[in-house]
PDB file of C-alpha atoms in Angstrom:
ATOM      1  CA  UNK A   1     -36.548  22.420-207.244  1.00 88.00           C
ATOM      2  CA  UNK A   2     -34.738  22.347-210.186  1.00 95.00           C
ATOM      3  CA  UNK A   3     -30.467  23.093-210.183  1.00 96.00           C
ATOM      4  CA  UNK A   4     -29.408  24.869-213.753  1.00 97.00           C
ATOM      5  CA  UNK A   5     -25.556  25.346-214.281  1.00 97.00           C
ATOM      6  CA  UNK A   6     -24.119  27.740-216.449  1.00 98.00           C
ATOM      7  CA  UNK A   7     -20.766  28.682-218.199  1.00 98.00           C
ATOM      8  CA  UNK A   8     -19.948  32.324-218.654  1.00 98.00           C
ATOM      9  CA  UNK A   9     -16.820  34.639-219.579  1.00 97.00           C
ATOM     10  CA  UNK A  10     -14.906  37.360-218.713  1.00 97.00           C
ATOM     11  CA  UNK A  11     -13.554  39.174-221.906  1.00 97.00           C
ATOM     12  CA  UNK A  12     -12.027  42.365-222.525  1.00 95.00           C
ATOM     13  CA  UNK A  13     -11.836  45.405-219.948  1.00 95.00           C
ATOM     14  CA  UNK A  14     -14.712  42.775-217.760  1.00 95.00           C
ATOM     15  CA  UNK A  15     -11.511  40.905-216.789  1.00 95.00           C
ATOM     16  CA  UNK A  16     -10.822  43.430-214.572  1.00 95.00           C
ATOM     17  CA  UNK A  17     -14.387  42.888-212.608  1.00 92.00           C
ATOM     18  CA  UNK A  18     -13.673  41.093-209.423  1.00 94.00           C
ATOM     19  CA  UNK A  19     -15.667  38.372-208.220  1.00 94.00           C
ATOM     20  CA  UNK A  20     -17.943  40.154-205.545  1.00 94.00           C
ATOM     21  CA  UNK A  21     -19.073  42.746-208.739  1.00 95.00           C
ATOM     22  CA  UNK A  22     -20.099  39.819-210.801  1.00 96.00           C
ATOM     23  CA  UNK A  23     -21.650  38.708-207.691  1.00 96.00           C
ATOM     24  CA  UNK A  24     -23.908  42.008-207.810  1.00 95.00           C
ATOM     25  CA  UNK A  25     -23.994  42.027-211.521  1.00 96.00           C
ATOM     26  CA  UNK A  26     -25.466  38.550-211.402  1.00 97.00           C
ATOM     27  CA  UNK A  27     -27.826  38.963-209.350  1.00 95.00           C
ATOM     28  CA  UNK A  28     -29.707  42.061-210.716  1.00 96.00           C
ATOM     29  CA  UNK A  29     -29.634  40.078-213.985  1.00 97.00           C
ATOM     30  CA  UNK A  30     -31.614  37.101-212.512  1.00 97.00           C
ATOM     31  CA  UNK A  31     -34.428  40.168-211.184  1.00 95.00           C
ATOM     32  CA  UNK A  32     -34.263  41.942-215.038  1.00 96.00           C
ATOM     33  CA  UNK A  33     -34.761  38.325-216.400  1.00 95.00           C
ATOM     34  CA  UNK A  34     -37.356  37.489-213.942  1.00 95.00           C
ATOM     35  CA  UNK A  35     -35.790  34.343-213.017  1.00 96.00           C
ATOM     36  CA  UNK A  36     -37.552  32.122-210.288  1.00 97.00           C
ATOM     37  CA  UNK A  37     -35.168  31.851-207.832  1.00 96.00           C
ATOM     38  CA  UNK A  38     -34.970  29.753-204.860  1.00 96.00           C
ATOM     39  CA  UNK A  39     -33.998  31.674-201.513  1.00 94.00           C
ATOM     40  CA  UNK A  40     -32.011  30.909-198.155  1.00 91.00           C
ATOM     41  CA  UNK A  41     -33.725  30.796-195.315  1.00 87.00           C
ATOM     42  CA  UNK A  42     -32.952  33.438-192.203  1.00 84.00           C
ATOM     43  CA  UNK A  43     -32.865  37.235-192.054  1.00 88.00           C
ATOM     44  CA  UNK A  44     -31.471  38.083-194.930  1.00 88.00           C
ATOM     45  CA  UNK A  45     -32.385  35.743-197.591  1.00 89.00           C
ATOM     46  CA  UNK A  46     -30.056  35.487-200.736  1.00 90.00           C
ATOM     47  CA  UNK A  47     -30.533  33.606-204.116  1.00 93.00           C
ATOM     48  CA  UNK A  48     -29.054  30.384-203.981  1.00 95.00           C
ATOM     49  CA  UNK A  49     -26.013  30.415-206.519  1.00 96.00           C
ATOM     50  CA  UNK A  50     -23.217  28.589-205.779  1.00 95.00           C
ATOM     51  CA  UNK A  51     -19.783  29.514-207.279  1.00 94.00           C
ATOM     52  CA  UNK A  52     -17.013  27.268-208.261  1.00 90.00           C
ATOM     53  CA  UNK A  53     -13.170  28.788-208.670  1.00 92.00           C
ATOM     54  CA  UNK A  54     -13.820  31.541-209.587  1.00 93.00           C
ATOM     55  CA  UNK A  55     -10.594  33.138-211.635  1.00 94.00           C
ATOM     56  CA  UNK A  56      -8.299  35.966-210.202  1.00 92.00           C
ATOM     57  CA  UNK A  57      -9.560  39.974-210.933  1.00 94.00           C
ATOM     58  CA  UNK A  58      -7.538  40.983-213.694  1.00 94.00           C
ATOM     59  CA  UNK A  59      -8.088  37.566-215.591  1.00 96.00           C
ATOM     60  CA  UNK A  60     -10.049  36.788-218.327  1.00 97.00           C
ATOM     61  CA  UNK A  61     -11.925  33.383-219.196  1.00 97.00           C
ATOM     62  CA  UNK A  62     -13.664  31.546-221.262  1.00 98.00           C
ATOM     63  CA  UNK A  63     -15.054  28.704-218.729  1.00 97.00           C
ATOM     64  CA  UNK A  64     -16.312  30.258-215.624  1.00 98.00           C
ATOM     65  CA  UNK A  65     -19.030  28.256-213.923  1.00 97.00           C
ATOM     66  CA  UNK A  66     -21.847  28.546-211.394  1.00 97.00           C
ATOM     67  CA  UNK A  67     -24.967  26.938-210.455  1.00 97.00           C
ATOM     68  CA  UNK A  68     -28.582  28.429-209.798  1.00 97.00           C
ATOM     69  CA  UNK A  69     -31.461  26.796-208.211  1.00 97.00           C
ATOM     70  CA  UNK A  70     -34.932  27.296-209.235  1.00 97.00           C
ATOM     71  CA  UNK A  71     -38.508  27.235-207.665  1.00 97.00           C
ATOM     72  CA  UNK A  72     -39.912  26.440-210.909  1.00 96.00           C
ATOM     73  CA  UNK A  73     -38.508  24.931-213.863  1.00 95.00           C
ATOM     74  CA  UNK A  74     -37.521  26.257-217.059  1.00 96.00           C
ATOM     75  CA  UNK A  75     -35.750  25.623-220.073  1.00 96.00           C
ATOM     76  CA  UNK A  76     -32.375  25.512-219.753  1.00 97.00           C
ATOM     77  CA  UNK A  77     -31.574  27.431-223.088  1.00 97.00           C
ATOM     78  CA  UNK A  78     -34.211  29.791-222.596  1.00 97.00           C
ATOM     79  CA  UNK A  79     -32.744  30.801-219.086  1.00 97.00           C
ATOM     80  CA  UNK A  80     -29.246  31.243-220.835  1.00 97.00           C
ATOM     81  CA  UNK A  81     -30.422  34.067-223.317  1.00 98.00           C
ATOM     82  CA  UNK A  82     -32.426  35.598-221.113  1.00 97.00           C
ATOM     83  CA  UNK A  83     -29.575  36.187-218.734  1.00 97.00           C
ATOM     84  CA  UNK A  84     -27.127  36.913-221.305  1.00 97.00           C
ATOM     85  CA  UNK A  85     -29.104  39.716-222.730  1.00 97.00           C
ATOM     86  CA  UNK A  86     -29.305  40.920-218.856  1.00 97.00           C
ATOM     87  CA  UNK A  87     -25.532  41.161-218.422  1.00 97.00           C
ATOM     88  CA  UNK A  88     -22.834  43.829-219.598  1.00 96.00           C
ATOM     89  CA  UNK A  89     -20.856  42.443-222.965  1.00 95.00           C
ATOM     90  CA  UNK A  90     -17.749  40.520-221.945  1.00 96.00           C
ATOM     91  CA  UNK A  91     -19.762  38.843-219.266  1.00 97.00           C
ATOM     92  CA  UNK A  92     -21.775  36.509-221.357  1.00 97.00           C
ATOM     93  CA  UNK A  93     -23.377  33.452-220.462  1.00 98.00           C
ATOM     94  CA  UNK A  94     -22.358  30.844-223.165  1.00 98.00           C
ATOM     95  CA  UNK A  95     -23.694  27.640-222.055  1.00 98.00           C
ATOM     96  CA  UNK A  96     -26.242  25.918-219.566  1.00 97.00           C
ATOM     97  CA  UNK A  97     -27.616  22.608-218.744  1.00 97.00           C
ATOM     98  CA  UNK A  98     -29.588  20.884-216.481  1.00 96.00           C
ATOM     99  CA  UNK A  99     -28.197  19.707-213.275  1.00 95.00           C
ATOM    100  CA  UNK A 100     -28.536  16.000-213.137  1.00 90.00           C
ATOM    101  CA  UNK A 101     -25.041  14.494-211.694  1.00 85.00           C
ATOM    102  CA  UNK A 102     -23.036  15.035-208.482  1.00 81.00           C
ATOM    103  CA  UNK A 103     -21.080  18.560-207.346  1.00 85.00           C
ATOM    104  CA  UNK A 104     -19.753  20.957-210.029  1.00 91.00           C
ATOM    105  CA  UNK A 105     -17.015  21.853-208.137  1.00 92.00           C
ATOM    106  CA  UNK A 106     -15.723  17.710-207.742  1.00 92.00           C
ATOM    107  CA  UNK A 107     -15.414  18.376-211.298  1.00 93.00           C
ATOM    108  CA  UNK A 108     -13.322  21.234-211.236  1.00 96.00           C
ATOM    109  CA  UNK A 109      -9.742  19.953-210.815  1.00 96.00           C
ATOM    110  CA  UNK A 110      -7.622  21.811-213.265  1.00 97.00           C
ATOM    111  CA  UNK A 111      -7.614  24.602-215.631  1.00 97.00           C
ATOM    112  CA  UNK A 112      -6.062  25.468-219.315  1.00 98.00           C
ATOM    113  CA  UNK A 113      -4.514  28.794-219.388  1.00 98.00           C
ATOM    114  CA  UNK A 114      -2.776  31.427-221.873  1.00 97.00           C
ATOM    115  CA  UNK A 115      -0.447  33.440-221.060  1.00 97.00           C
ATOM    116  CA  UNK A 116       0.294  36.342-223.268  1.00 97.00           C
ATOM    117  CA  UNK A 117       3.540  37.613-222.828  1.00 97.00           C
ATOM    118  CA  UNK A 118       4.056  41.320-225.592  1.00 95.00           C
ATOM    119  CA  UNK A 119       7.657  42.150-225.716  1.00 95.00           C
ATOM    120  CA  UNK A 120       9.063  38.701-225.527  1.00 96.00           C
ATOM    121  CA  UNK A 121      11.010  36.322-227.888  1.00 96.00           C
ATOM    122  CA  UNK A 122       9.238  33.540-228.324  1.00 96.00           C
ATOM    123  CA  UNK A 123      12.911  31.566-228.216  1.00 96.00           C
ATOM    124  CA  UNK A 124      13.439  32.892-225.288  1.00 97.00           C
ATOM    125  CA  UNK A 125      10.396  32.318-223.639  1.00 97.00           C
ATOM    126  CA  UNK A 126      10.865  28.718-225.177  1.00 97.00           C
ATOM    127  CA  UNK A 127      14.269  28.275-223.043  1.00 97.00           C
ATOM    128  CA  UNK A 128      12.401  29.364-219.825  1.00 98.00           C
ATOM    129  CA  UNK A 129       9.947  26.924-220.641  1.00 98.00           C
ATOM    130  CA  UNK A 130      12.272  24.383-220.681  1.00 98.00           C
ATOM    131  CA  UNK A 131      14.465  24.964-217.418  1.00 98.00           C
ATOM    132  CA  UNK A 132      10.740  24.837-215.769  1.00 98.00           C
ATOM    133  CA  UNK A 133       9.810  21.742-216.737  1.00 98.00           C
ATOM    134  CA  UNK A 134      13.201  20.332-216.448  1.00 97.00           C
ATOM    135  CA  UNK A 135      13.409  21.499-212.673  1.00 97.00           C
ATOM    136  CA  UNK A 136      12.194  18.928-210.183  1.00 97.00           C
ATOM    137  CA  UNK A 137      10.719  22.042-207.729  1.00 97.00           C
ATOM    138  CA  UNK A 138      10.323  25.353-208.363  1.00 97.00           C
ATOM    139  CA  UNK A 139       9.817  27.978-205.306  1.00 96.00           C
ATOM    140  CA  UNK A 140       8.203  30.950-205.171  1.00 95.00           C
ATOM    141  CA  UNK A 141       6.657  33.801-202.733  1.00 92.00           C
ATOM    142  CA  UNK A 142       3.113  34.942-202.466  1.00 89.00           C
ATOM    143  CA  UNK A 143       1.758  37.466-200.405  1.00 84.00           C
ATOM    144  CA  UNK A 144      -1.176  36.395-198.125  1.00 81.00           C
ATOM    145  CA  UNK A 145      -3.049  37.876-195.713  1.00 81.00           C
ATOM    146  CA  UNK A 146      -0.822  36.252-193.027  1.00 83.00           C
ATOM    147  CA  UNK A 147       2.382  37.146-194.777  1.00 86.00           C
ATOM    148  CA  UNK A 148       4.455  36.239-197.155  1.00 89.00           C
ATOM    149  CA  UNK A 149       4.562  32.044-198.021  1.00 89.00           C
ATOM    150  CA  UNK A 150       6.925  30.348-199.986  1.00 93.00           C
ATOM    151  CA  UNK A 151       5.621  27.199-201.868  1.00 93.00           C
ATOM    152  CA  UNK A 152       6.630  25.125-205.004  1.00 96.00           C
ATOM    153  CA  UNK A 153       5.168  26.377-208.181  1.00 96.00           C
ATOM    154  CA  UNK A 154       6.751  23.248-210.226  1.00 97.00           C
ATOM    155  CA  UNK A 155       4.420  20.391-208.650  1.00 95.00           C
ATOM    156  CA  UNK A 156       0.727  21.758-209.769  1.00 96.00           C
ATOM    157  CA  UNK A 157       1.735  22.482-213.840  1.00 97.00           C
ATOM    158  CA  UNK A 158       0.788  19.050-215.614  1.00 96.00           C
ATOM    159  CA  UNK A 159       1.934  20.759-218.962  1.00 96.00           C
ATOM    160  CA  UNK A 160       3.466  24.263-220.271  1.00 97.00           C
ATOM    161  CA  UNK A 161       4.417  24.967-223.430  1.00 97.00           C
ATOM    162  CA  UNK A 162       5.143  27.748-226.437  1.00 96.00           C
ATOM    163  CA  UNK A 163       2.063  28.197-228.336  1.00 89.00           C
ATOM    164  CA  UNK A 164       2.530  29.298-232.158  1.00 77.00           C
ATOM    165  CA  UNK A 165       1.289  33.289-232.523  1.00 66.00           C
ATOM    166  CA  UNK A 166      -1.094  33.695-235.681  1.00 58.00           C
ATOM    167  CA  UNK A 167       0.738  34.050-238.949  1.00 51.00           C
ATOM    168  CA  UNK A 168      -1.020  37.068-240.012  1.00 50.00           C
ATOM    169  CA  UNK A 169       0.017  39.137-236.594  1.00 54.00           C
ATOM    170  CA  UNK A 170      -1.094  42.986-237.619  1.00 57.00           C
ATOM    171  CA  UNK A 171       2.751  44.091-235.253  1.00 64.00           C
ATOM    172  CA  UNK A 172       6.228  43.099-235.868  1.00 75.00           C
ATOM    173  CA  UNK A 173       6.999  43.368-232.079  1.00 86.00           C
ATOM    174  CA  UNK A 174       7.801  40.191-230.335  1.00 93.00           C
ATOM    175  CA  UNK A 175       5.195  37.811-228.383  1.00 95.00           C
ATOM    176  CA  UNK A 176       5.157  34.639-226.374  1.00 96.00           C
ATOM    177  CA  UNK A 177       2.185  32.796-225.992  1.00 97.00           C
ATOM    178  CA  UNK A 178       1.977  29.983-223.862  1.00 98.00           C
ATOM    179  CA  UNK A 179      -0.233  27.370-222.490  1.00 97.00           C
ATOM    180  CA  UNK A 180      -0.656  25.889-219.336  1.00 97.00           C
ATOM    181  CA  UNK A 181      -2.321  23.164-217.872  1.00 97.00           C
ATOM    182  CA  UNK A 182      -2.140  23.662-214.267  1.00 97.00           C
ATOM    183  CA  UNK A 183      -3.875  21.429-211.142  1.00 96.00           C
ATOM    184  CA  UNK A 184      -6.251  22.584-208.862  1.00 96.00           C
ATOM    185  CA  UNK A 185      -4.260  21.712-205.381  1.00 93.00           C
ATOM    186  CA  UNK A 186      -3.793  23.490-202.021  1.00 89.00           C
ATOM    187  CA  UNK A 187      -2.125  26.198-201.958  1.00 88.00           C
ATOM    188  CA  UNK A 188      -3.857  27.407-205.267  1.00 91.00           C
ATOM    189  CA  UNK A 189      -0.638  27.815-208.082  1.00 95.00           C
ATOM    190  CA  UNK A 190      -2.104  30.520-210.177  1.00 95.00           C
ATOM    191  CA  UNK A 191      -0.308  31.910-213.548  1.00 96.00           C
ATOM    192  CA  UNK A 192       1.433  34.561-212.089  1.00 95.00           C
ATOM    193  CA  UNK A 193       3.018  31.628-210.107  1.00 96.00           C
ATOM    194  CA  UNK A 194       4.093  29.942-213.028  1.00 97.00           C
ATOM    195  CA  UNK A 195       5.583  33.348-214.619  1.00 97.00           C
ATOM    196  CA  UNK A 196       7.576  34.163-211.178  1.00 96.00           C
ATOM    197  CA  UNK A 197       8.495  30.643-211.501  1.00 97.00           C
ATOM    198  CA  UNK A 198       9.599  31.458-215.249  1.00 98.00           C
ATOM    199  CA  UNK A 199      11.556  34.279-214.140  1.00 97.00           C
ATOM    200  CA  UNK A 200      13.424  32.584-211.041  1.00 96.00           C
ATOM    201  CA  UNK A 201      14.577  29.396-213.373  1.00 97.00           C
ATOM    202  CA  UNK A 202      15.691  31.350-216.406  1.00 96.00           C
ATOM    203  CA  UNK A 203      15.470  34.937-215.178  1.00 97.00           C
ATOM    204  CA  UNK A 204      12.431  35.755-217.944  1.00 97.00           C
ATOM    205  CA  UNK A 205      10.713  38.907-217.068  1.00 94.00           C
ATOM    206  CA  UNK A 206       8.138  40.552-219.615  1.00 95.00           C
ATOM    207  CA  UNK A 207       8.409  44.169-220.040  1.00 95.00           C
ATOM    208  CA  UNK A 208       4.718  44.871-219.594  1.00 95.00           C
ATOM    209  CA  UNK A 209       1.979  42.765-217.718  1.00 94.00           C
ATOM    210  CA  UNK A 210       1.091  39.045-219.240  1.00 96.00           C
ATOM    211  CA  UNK A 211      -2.474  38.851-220.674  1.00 96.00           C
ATOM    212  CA  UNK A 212      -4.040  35.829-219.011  1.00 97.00           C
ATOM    213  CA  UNK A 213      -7.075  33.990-219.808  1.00 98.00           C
ATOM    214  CA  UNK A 214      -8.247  30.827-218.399  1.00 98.00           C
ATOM    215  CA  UNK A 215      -9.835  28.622-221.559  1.00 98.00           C
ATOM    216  CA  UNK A 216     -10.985  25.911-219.944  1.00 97.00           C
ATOM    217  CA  UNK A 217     -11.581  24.433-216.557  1.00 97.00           C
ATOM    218  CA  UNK A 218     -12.917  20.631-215.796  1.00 96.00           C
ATOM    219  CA  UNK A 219     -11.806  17.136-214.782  1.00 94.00           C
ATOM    220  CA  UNK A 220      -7.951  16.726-215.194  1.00 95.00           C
ATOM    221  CA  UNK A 221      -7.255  13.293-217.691  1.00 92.00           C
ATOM    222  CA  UNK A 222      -4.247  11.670-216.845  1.00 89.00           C
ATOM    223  CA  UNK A 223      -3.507   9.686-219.390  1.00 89.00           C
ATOM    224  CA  UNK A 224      -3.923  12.265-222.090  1.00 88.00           C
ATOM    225  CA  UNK A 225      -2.830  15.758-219.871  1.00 86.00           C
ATOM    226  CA  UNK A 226      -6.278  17.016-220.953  1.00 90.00           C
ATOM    227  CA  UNK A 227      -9.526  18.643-219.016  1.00 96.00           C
ATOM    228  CA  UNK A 228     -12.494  17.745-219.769  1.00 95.00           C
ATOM    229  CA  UNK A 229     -15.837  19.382-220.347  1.00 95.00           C
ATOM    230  CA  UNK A 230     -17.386  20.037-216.989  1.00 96.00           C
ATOM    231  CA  UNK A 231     -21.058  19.640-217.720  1.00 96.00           C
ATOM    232  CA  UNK A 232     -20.782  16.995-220.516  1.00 94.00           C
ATOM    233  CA  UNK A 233     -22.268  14.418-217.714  1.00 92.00           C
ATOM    234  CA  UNK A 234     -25.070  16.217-216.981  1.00 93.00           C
ATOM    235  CA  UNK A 235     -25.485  16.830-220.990  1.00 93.00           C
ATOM    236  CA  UNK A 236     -25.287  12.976-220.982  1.00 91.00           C
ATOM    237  CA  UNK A 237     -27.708  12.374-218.487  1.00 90.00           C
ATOM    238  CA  UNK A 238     -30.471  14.431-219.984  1.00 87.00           C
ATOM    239  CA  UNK A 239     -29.976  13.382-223.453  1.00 86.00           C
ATOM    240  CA  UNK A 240     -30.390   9.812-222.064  1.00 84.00           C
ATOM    241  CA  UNK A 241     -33.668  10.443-220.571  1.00 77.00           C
ATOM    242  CA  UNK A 242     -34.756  12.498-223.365  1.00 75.00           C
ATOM    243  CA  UNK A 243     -34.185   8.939-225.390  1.00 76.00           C
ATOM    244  CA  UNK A 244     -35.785   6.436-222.792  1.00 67.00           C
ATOM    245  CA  UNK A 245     -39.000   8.540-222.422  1.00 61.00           C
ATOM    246  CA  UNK A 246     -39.828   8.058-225.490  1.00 61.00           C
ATOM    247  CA  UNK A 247     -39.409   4.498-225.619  1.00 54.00           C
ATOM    248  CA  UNK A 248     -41.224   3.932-222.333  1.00 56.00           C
ATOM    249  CA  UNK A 249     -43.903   5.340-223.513  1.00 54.00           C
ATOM    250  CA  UNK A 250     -44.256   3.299-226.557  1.00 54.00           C
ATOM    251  CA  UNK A 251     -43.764   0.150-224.466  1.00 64.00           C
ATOM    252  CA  UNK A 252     -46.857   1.385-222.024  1.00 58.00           C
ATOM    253  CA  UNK A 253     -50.039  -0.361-222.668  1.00 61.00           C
ATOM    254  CA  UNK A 254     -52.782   1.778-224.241  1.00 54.00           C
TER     255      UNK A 254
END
């Protein structure tokens, strides 16, 4: 059996697709593309694709990530078109690789995030940004399915900052763009966390809806507050057999 992993995105009005719809979208792509998948056992047998944080409906994202398994192998590129050309524009698949190291989702422990904010003064939203970072815990409220929980949004965000807007900007109306780097921990701090956070610590409040898109997702690096490219092992790992075959053979005996 042979495990493929892909990277795909949500752009424009796609952002609004929730997870279960990409679930179905997904899925009739793998049948147009004639994909051999490999099938759970029991009554109702489903392809086996496992999803890993998958980001909020209303979100885009430029690193989304699953894994497929196959009954019979193929190439890895090859796959990638084939299902991109099967899925709606704004869900494209971008990138795929082998599987050849441990768990995707082990590797999953932080995203990068922007967060567009149209109608706000960059200075201000630089102030905000400050008082956050400067505050040792920051709580907000969530609504849950078992009511409403308080938590602290402050401990999760490894870094947030003002982001410089394009010089060439087509509008004269004010925007804020930040960036965050935010951990993966329990309970989940999601941007909208981070912006109620924003608002409770220096009372910033955007006029209309952020724009939020995740931009990358992987292992979180201490030492340098960056993440990491999820399936660069597993690029690693094939490259490196790619380079001893070769050399094994030549060292066979004829």
């Amino acid at each position: 059996m042979q495990r493929i992993r892909l990277r795909y995105t949500k752009r424009g009005r796609l952002r609004f697709t929730s997870h279960r719809d990409f679930q179905r979208a997904f899925e009739r792509a793998l049948r147009r593309a004639e994909v051999p998948m490999a099938y759970s056992a029991g009554f109702t047998p489903h392809p086996k694709v496992s999803y890993a944080n998958a980001a909020p409906t209303g979100t885009g994202s430029e690193a989304e990530y699953l894994e497929i398994a196959l009954t019979a192998a193929r190439d890895p590129e090859k796959l990638r078109v084939l299902l991109d050309e099967s899925l709606p524009t704004g869900l494209d698949v971008v990138d795929a690789v082998e599987a050849r190291s441990s768990g995707l989702a082990d590797r999953l422990t932080a995203s990068v995030w922007e967060l567009r904010l149209d109608g706000v003064d960059p200075a201000d939203a630089g102030r905000a940004v400050d008082a956050f970072n400067e505050a040792d815990a920051v709580e907000v409220q969530r609504m849950t399915k078992n009511g409403v929980r308080t938590f602290d949004a402050r401990a999760a965000v490894a870094r947030l900052e003002t982001h410089s807007e394009p010089a060439d900007r087509p509008t004269d109306q004010p925007c804020a763009i930040l960036r965050l780097v935010v951990r993966h921990v329990t309970p989940a701090v999601r941007p909208d966390d981070v912006l109620s956070g924003l608002r409770a610590v220096a009372d910033l409040a955007p006029p209309v809806p952020a724009a939020v898109t995740r931009l990358a997702q992987g292992l979180f690096d201490a030492e340098t507050g960056t993440v990491t490219d999820p399936l660069a092992p597993d690029r690693e790992a094939v490259q490196a057999l790619t380079t001893a075959e070769p050399a094994a053979a030549a060292k066979a005996p004829a």
